[in-house]
PDB file of C-alpha atoms and ligand atoms in Angstrom:
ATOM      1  CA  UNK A   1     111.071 108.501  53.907  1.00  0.00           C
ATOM      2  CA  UNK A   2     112.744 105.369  55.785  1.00  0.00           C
ATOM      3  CA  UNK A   3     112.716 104.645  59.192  1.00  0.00           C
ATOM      4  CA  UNK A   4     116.140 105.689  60.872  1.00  0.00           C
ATOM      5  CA  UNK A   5     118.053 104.710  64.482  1.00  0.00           C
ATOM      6  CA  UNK A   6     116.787 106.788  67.079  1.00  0.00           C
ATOM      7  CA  UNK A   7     119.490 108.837  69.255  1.00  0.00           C
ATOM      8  CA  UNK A   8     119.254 107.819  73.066  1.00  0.00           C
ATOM      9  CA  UNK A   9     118.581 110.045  75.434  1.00  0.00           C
ATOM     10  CA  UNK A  10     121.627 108.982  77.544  1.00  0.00           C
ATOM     11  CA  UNK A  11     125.141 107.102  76.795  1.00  0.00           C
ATOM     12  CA  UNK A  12     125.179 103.236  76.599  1.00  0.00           C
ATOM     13  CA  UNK A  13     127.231 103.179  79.840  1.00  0.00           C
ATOM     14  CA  UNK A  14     124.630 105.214  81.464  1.00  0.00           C
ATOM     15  CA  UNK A  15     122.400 102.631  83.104  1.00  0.00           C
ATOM     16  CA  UNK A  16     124.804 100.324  84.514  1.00  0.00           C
ATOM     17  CA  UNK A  17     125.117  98.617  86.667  1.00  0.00           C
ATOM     18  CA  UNK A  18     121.553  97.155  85.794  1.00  0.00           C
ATOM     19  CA  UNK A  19     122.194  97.478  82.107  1.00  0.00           C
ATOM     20  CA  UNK A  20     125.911  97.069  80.618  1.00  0.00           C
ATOM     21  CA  UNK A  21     127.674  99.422  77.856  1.00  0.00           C
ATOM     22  CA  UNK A  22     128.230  96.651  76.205  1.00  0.00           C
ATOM     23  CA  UNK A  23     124.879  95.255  75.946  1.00  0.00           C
ATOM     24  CA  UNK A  24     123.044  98.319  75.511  1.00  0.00           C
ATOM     25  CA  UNK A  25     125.692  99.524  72.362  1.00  0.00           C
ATOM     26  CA  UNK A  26     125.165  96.114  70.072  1.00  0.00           C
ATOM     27  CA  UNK A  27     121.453  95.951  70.864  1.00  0.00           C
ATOM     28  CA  UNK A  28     120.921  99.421  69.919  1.00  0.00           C
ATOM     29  CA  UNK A  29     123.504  99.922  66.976  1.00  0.00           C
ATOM     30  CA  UNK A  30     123.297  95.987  65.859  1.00  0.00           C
ATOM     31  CA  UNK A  31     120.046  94.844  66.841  1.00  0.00           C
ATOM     32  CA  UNK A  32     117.896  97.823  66.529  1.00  0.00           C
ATOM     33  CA  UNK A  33     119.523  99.059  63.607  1.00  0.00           C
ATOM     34  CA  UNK A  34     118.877  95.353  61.840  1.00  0.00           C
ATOM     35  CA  UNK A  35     114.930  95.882  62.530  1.00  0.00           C
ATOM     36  CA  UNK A  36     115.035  99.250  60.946  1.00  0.00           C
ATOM     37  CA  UNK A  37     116.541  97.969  57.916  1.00  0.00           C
ATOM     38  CA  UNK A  38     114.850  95.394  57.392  1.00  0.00           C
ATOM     39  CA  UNK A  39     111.701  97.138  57.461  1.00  0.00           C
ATOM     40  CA  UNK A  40     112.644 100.073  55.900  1.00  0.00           C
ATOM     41  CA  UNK A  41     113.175  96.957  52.431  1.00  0.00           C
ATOM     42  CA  UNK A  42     110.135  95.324  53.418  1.00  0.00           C
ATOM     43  CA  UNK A  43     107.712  97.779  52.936  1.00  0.00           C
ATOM     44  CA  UNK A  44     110.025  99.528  50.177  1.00  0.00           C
ATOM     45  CA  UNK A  45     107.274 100.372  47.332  1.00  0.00           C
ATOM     46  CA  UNK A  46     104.698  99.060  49.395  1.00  0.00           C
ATOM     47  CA  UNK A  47     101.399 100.938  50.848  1.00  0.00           C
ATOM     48  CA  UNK A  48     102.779 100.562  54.130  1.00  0.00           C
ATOM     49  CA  UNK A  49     105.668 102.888  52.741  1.00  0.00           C
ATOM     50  CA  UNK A  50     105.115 106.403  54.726  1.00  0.00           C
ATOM     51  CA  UNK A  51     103.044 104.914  57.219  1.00  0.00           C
ATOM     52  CA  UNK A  52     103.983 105.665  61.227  1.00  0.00           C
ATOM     53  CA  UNK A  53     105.360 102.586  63.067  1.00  0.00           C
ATOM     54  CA  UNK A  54     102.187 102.650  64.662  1.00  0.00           C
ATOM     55  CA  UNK A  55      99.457 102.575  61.631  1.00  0.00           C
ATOM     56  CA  UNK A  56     102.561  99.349  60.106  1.00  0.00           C
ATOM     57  CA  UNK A  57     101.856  97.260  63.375  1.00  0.00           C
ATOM     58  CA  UNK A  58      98.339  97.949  63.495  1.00  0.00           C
ATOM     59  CA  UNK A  59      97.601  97.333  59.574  1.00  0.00           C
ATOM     60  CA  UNK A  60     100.931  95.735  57.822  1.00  0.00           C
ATOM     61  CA  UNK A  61     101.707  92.919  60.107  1.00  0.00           C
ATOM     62  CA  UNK A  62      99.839  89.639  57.641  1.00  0.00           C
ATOM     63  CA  UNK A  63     103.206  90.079  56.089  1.00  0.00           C
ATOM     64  CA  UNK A  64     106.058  88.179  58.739  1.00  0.00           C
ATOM     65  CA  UNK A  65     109.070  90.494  57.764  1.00  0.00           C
ATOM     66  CA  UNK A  66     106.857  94.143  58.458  1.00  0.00           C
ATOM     67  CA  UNK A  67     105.187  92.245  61.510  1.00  0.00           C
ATOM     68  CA  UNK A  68     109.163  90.845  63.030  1.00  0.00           C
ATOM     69  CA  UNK A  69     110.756  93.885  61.755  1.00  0.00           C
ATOM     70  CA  UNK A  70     107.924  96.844  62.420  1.00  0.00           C
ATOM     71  CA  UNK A  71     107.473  95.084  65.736  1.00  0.00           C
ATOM     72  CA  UNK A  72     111.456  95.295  66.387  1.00  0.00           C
ATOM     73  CA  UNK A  73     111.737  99.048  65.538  1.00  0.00           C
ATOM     74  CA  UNK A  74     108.120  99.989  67.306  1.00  0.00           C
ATOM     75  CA  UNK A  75     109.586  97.989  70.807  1.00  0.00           C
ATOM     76  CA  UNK A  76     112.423  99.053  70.845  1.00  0.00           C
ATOM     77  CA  UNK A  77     111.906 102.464  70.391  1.00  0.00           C
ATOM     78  CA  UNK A  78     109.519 102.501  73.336  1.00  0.00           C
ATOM     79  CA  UNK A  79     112.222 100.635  75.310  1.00  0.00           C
ATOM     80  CA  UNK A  80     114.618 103.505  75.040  1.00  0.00           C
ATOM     81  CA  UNK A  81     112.688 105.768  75.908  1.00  0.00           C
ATOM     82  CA  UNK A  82     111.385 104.283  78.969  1.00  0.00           C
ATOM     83  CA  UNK A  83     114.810 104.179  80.620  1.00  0.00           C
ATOM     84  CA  UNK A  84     116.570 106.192  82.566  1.00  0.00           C
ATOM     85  CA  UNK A  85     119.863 106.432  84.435  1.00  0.00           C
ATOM     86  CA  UNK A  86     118.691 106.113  88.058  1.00  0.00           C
ATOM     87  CA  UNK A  87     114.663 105.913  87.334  1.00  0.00           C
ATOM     88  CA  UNK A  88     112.485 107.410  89.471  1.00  0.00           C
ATOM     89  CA  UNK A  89     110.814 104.854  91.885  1.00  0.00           C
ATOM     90  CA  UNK A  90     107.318 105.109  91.418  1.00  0.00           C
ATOM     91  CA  UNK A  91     104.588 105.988  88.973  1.00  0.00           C
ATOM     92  CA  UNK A  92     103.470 109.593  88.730  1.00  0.00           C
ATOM     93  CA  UNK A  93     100.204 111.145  87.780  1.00  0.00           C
ATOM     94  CA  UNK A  94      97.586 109.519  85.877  1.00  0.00           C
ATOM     95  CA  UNK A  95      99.464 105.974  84.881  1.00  0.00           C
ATOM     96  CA  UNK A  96     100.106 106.057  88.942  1.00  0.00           C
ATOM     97  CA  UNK A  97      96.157 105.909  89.497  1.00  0.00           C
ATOM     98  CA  UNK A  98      95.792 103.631  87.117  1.00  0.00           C
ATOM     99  CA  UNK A  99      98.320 101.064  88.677  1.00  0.00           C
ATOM    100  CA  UNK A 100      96.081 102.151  91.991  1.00  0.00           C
ATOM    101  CA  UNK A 101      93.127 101.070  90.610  1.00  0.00           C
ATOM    102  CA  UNK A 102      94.901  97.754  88.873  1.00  0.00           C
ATOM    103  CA  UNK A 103      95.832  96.828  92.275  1.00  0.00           C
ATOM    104  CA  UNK A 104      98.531  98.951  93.314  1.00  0.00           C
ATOM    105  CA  UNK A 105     102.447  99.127  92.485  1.00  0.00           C
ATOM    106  CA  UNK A 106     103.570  96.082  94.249  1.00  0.00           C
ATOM    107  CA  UNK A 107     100.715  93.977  92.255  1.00  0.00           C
ATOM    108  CA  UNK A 108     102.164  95.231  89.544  1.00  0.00           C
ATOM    109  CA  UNK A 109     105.369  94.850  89.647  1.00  0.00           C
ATOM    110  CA  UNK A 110     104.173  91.003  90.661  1.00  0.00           C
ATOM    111  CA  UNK A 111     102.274  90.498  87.879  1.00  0.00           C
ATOM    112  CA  UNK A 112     104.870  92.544  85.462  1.00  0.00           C
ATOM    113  CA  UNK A 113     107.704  90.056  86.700  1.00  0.00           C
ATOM    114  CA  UNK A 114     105.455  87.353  86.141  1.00  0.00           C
ATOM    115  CA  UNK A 115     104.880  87.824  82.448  1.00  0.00           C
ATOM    116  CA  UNK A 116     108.507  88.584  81.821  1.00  0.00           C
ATOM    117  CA  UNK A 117     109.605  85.893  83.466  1.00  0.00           C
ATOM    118  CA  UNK A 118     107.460  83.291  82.000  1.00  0.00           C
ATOM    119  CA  UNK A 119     107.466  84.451  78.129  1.00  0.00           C
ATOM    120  CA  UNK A 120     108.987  81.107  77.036  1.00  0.00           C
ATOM    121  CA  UNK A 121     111.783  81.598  74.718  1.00  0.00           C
ATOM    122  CA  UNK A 122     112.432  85.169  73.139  1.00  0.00           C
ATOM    123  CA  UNK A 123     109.505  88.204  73.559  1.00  0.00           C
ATOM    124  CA  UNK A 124     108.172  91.343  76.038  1.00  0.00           C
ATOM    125  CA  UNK A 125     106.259  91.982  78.547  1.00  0.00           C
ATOM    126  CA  UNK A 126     104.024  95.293  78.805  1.00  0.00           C
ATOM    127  CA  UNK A 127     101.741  97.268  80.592  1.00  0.00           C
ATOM    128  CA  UNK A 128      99.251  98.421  77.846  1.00  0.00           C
ATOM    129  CA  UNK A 129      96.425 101.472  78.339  1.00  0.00           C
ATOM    130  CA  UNK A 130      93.109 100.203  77.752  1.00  0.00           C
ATOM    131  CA  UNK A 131      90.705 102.197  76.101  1.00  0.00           C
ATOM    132  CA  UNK A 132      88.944 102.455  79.160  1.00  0.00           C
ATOM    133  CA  UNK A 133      92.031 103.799  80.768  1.00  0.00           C
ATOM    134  CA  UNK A 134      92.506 101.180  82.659  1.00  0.00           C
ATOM    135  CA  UNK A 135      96.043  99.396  82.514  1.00  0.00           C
ATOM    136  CA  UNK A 136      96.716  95.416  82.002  1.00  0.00           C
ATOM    137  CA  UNK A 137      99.734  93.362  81.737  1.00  0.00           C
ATOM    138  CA  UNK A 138     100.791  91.627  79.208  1.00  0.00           C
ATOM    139  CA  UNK A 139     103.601  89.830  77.435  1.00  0.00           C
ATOM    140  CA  UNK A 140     103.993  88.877  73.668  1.00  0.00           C
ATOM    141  CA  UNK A 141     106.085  86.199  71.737  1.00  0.00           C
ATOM    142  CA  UNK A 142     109.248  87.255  69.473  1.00  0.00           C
ATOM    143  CA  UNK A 143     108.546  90.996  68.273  1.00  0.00           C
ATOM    144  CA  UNK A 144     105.162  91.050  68.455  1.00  0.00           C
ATOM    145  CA  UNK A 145     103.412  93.630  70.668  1.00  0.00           C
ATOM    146  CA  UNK A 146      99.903  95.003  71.621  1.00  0.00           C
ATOM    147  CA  UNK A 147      98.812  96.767  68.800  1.00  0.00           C
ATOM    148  CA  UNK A 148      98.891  94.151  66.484  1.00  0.00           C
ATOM    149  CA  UNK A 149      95.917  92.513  65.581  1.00  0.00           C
ATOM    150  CA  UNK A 150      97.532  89.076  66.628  1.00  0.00           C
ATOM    151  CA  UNK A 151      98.103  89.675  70.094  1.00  0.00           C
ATOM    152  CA  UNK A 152      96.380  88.272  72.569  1.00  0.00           C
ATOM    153  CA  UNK A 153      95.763  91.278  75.058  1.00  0.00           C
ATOM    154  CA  UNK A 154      95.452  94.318  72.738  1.00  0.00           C
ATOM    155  CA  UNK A 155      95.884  98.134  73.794  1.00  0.00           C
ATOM    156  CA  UNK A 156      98.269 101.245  73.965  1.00  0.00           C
ATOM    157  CA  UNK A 157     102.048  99.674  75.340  1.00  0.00           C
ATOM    158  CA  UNK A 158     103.140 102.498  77.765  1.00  0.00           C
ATOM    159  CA  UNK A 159     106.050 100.085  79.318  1.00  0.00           C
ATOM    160  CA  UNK A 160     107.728  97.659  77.672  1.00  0.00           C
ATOM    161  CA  UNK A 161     110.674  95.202  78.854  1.00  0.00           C
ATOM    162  CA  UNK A 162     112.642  92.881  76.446  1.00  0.00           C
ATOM    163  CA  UNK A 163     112.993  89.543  77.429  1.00  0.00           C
ATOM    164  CA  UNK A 164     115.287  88.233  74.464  1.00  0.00           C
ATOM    165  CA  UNK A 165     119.059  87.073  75.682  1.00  0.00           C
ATOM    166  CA  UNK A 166     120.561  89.691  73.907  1.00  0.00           C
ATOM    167  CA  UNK A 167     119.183  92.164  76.184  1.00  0.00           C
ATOM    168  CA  UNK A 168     120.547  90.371  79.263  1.00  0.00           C
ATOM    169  CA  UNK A 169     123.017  87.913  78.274  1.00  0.00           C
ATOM    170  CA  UNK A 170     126.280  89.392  78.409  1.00  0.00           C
ATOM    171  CA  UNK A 171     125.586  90.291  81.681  1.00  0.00           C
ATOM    172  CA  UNK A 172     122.759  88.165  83.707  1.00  0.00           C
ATOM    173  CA  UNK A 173     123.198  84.931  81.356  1.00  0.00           C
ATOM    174  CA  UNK A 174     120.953  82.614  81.853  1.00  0.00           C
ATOM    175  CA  UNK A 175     119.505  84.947  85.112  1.00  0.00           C
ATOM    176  CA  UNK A 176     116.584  86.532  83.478  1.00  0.00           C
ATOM    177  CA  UNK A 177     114.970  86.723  86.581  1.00  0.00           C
ATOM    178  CA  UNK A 178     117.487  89.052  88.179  1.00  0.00           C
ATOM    179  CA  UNK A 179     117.652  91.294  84.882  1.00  0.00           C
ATOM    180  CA  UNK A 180     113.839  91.617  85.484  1.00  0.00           C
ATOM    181  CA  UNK A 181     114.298  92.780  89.214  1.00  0.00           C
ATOM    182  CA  UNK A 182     117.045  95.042  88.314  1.00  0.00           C
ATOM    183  CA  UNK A 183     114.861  96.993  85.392  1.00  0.00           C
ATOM    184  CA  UNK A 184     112.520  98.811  87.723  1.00  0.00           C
ATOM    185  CA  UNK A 185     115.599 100.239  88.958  1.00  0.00           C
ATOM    186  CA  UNK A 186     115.994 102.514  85.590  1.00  0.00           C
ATOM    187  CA  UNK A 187     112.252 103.127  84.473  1.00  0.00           C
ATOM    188  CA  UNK A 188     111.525 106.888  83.058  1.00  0.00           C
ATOM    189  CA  UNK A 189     108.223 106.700  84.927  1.00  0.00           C
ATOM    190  CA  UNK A 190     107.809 110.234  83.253  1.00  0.00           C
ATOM    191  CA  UNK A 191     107.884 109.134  80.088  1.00  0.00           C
ATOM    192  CA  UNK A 192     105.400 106.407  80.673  1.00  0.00           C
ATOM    193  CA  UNK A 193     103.193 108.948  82.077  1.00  0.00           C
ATOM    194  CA  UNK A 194     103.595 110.698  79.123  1.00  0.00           C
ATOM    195  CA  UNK A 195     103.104 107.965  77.258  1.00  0.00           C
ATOM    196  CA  UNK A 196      99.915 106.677  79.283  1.00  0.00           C
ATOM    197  CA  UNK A 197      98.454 110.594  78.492  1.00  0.00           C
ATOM    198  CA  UNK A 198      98.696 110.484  74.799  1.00  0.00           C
TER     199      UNK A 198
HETATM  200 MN1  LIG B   1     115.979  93.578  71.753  1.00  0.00          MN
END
């Protein structure tokens, strides 16, 4: 069975103003889509064929089109799903005392900022689950992301933001900064928790 476009929980006018319609209904029916395409021909006959998203970044990603195009459909499904219209504020539960014991919220949202903002060119930044259960934060070049062997800082991604200009462009332009302050604004801290509890 292929890979497919996820529904989204919510319309694509849902999380303005900090996300536009317009932005949010090319990069999911355009952008996304392309990812899930392209996989769904790369691995086509392949071993990786019937694998979860998760076992193709973990195992498949030697090849570049199942490591640019698994990595596409595995981040931005996560990204989705991590929004909300009108997040809630803060962490709940056990991600919360996680962030606690990282340092806090505010450190994290420091540190969180600070990866976004400084992934040069196109990529994500993430707070990943250790297997310790402690949390870290990351950021990774083009589609890459934590569970693939070639990242840097591996673990379990339980918050993910794009950085790419076609997640911000249309409305932010060259302001990533501000498209970065504006995201903690619409964060499904729920789902992360849910996420982080897997
Ligand atoms: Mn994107």
């Amino acid at each position: 069975m292929s890979f497919e476009l996820p529904k989204l929980g919510y319309a694509y006018d849902a999380l303005e103003p900090t996300i536009d319609a317009k932005t949010m209904e090319i990069h999911h029916t355009k952008h996304h889509q392309a990812y899930i395409d392209n996989l769904n021909n790369a691995i086509k006959g392949t071993d990786l064929e019937g694998k979860t998203i998760e076992e193709i970044c973990q195992t498949g990603t030697d090849k570049p089109a199942v490591r640019n195009n698994g990595g596409g459909h595995f981040n931005h499904s996560l990204f989705w799903e991590i929004l909300t219209p009108g997040g809630s504020t803060e962490p709940v539960g056990n991600v919360k005392a996680a962030i606690e014991a990282y340092g806090g919220l505010e450190k994290f949202k420091a540190d969180f900022s600070d990866a976004a903002k400084t992934r040069f060119g196109s990529g994500w930044a993430w707070l990943v689950k250790n297997a310790d259960g402690s949390v870290s934060v990351t950021s990774t070049p083009n589609q890459d992301n934590p569970l693939m062997p070639v990242a840097d800082a591996k673990g379990t991604p339980v918050l993910g933001l794009d950085v790419w200009e076609h997640a911000y462009y249309l409305n932010y332009q060259n302001r990533r900064p501000d498209y970065v302050a504006a995201f903690f604004s619409v964060v499904n801290w729920d789902k992360v928790e849910e996420l982080f509890n897997k």
